[in-house]
Short mmCIF file of C-alpha atoms and ligand atoms in Angstrom, two decimals:
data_model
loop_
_atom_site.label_atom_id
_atom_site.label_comp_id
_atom_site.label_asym_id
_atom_site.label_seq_id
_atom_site.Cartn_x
_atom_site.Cartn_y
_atom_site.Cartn_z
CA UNK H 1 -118.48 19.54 39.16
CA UNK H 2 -120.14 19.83 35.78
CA UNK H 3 -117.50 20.86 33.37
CA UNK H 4 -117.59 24.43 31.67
CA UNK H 5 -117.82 24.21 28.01
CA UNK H 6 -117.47 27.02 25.43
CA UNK H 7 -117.18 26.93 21.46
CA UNK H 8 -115.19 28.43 19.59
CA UNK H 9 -115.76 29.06 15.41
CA UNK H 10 -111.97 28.04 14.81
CA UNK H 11 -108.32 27.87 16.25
CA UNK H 12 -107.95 31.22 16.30
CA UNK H 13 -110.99 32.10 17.95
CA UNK H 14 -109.73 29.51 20.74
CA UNK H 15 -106.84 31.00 20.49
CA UNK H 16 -108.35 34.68 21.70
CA UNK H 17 -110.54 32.54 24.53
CA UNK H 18 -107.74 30.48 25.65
CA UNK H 19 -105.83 34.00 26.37
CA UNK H 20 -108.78 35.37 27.92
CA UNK H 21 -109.23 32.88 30.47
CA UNK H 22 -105.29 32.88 31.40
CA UNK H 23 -105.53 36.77 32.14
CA UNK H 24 -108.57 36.54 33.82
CA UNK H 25 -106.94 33.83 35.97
CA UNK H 26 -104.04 36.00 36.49
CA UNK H 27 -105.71 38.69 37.41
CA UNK H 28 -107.62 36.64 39.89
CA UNK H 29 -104.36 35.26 41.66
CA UNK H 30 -102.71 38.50 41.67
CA UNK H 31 -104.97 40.30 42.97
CA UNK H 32 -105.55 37.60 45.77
CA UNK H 33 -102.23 37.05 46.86
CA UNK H 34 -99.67 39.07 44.66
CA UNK H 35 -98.55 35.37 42.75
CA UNK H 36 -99.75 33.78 39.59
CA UNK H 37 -98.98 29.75 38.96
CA UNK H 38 -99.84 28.03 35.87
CA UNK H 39 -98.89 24.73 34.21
CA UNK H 40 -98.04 24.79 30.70
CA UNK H 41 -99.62 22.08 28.34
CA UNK H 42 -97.56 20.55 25.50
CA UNK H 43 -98.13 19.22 22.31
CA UNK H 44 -99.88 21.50 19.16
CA UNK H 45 -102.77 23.41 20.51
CA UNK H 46 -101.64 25.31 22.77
CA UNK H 47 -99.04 27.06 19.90
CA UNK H 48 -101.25 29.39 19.23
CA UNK H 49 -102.58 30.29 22.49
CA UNK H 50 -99.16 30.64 23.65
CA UNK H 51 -98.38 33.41 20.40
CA UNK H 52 -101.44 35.06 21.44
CA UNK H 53 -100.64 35.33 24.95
CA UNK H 54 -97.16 36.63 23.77
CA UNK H 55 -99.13 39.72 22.48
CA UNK H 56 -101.16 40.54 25.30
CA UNK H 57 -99.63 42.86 27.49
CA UNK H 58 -102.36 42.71 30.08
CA UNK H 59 -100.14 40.65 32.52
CA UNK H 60 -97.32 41.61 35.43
CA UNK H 61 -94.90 38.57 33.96
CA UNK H 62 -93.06 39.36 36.81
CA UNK H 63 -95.24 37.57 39.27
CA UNK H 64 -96.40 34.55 37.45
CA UNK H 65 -94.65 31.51 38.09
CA UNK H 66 -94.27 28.79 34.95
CA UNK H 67 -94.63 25.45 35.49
CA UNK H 68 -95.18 22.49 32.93
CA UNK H 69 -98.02 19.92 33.07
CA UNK H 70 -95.83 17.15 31.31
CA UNK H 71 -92.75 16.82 29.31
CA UNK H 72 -91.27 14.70 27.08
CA UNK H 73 -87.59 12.91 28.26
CA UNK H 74 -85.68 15.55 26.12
CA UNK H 75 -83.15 17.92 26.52
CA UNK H 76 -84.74 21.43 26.24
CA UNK H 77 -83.57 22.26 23.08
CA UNK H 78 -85.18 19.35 21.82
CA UNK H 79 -87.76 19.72 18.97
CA UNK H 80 -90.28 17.34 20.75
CA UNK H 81 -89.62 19.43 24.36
CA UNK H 82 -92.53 21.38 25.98
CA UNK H 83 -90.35 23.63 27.17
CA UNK H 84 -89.11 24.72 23.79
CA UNK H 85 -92.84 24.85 22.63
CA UNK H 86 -93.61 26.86 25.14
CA UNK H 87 -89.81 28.90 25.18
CA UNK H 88 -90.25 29.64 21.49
CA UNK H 89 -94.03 30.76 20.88
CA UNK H 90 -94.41 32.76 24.53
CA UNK H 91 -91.58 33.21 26.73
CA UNK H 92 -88.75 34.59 24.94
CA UNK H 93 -91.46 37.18 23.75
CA UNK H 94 -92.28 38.21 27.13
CA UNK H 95 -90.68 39.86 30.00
CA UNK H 96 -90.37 37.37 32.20
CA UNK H 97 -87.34 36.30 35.10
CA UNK H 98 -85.88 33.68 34.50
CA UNK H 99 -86.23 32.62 37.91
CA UNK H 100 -89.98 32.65 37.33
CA UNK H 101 -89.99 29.58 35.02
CA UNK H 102 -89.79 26.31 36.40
CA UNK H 103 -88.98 23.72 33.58
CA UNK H 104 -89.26 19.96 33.72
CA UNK H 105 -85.67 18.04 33.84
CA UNK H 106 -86.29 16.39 30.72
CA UNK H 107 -82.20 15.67 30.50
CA UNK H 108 -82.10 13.49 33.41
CA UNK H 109 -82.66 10.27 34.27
CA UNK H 110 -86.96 10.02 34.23
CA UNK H 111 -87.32 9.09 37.85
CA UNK H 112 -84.85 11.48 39.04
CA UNK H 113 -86.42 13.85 37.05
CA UNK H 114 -89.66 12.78 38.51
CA UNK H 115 -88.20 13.22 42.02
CA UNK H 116 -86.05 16.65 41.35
CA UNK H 117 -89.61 18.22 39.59
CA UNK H 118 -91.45 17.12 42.87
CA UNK H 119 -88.83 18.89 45.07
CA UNK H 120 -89.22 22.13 43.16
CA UNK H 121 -93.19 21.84 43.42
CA UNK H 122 -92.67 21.61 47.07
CA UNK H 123 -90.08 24.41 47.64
CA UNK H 124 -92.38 26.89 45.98
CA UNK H 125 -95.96 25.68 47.18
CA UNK H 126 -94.44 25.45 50.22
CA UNK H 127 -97.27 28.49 51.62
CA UNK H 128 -99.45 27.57 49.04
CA UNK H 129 -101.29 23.65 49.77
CA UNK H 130 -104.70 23.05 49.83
CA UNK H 131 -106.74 23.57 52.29
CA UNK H 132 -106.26 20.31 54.96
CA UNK H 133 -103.95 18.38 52.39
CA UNK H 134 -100.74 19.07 51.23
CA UNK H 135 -100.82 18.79 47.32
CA UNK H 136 -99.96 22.05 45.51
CA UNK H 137 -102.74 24.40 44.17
CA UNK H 138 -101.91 25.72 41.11
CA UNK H 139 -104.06 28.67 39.91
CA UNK H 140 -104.43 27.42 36.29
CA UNK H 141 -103.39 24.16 34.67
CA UNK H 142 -103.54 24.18 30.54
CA UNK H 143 -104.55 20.39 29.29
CA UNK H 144 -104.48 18.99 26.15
CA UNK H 145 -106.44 16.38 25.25
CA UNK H 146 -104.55 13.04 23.33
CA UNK H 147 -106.65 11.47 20.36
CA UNK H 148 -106.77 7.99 23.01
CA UNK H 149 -108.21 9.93 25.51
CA UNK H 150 -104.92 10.59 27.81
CA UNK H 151 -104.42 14.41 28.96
CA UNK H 152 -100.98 15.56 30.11
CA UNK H 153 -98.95 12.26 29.80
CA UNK H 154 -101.61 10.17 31.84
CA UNK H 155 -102.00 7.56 29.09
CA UNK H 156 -104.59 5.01 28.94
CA UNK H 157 -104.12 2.21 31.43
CA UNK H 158 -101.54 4.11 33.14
CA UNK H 159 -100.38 3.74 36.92
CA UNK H 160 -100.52 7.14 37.86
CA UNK H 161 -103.91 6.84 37.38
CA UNK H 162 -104.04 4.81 40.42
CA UNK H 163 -101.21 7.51 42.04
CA UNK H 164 -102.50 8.68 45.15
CA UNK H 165 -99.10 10.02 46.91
CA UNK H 166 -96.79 10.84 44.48
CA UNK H 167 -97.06 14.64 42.77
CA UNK H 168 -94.74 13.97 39.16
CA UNK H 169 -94.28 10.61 38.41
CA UNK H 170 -92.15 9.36 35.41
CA UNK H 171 -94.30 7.23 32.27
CA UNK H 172 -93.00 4.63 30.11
CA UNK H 173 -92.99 5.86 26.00
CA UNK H 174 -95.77 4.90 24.44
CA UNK H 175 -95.24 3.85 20.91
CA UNK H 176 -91.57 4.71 19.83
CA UNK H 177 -91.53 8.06 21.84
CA UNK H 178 -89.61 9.18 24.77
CA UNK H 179 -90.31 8.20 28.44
CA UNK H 180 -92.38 11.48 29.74
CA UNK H 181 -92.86 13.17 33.15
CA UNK H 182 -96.50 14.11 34.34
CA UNK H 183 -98.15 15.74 37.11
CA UNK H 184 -100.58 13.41 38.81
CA UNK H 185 -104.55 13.40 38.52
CA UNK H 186 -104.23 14.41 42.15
CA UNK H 187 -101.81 17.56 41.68
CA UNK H 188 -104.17 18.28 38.58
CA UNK H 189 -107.41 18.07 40.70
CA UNK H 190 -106.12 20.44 43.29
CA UNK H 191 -105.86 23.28 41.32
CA UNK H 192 -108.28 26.49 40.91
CA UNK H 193 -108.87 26.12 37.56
CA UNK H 194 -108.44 23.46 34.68
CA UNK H 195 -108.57 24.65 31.11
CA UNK H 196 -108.65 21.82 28.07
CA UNK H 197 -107.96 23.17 24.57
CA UNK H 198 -109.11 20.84 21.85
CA UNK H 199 -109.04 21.80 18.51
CA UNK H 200 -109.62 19.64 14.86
CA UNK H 201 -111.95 17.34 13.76
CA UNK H 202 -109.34 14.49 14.53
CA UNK H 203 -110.63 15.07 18.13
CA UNK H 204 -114.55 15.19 17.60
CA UNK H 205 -114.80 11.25 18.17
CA UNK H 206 -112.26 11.26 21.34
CA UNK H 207 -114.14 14.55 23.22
CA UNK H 208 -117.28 12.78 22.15
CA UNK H 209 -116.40 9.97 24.67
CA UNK H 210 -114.77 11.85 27.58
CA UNK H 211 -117.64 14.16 27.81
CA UNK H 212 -120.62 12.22 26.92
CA UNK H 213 -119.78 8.48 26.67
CA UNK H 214 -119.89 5.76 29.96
CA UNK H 215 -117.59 6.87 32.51
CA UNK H 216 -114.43 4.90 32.25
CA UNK H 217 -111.24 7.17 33.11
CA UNK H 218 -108.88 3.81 33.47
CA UNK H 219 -109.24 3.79 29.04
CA UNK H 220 -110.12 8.00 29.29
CA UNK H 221 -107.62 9.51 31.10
CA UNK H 222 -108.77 12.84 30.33
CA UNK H 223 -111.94 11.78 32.63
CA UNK H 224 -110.09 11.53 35.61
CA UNK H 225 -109.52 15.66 35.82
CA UNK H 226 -112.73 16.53 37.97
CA UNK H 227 -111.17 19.23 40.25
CA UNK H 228 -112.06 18.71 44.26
CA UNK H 229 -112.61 22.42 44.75
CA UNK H 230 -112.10 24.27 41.11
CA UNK H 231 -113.38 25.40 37.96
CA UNK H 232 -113.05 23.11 35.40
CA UNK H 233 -113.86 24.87 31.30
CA UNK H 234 -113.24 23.21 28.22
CA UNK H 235 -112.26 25.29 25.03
CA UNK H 236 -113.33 23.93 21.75
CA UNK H 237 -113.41 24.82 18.62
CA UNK H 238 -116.35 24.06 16.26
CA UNK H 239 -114.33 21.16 14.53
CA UNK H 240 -113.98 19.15 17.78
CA UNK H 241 -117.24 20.08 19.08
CA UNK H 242 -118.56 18.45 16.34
CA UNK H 243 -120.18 15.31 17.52
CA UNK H 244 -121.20 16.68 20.58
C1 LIG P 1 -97.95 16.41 25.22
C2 LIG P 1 -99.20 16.97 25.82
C3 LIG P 1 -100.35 16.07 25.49
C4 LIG P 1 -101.16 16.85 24.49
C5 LIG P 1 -102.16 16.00 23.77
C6 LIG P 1 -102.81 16.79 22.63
O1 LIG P 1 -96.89 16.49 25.85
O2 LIG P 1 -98.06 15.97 24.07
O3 LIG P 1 -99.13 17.32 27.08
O4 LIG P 1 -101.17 15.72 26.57
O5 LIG P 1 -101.82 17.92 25.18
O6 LIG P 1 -101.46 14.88 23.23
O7 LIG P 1 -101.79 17.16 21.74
P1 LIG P 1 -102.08 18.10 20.47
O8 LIG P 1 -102.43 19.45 21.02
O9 LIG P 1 -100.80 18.11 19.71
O10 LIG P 1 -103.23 17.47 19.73
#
């Protein structure tokens, strides 16, 4: 699958694409089968998609389902949690149920977290696997993309890059940070459609190597997302796009 890429002039122009590209998606699911599921990304970028998105009022919040990619080992509240991230530039602006939004445990115990966050995937996918396998197939997964190549929190040299079986795994902090909680290249790859959101000139060198250097997703996580039977786009903006 050769990966979709569009340019953006700045952030804010990403911004407008990045909320584009989720409607269009929900629109798509909807319309398909009444049910919208998207993973969240963390981290900056995605801010100001997410305020964007607030604003658009093109979407029946009532049947999308909200879902995180990764989280940090926080309690929700937490100013390095996704979930607040996500809580405080989107979903307390938008009409959404509460039982619609499906956060990562980032209070527990990692693995248990791991394990409870893999139950949840399975209650609500139950109807929805792919085709002949039994992973979940979200509609839309937002990725960031990490300055050493790692998207969600598959870091470099990380085991669930290996992870065949398992759908959330837990992953060791890297640096001083907290332990995190992930989806799995596999869970990733079975979805409809992947959208990266890159932004700055810090990431020019980085998206430089993931999209045209060797192939080497063991050291470039962000190279193992090539979705089996999906859409993969990446949104740039010119500062990252840079080098390319
Ligand atoms: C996280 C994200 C992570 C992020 C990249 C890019 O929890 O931090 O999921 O994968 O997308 O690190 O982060 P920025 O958007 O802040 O550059």
């Amino acid at each position: 699958m050769t990966p979709q890429i569009e340019i953006l002039p700045d952030a804010d122009r990403l911004a407008e694409a990045a909320t584009g590209r989720f409607l269009q998606s929900a629109s798509r699911a909807v319309q398909s089968r009444g049910v919208f599921t998207v993973a969240l990304s963390g981290g900056s970028t995605p801010r100001g998609a997410y305020s964007h998105l607030a604003g658009a009022q093109a979407l029946e919040w009532g049947k999308a389902l909200v879902f995180w990619g990764d989280e940090r080992c926080v309690p929700p509240e937490h100013p390095q949690s996704n979930y607040r991230l996500a809580r405080e530039s989107l979903l307390r602006h938008i009409p959404i149920p509460a039982g619609n939004i499906h956060r990562m445990p980032g209070e527990l115990e990692p693995e248990a977290a791991a394990q409870e966050y893999e139950r949840e995937l399975s209650t609500v996918f139950s109807g929805n696997a792919v085709r002949g396998s039994q992973l979940p197939r979200f509609d839309l997964i937002l990725l960031g993309l990490g300055r050493d190549g790692h998207t969600a929190s598959v870091f470099p040299g990380s085991t669930a890059l290996s992870e065949q079986e398992r759908w959330v795994v837990a992953q060791p902090p890297v640096g001083d940070g907290p332990w995190r909680l992930t989806l799995t290249p596999p869970v990733i790859n079975a979805a409809s459609e992947v959208l990266f959101l890159v932004a700055g000139h810090d990431k020019a060198d980085i998206l430089r190597r993931v999209l045209h250097g060797p192939r080497d997703p063991l050291n470039l996580p962000a190279q193992a997302i090539q979705p089996s039977d999906g859409e993969l786009m990446w949104l740039l903006d010119a500062a990252a796009a840079s080098l390319l």
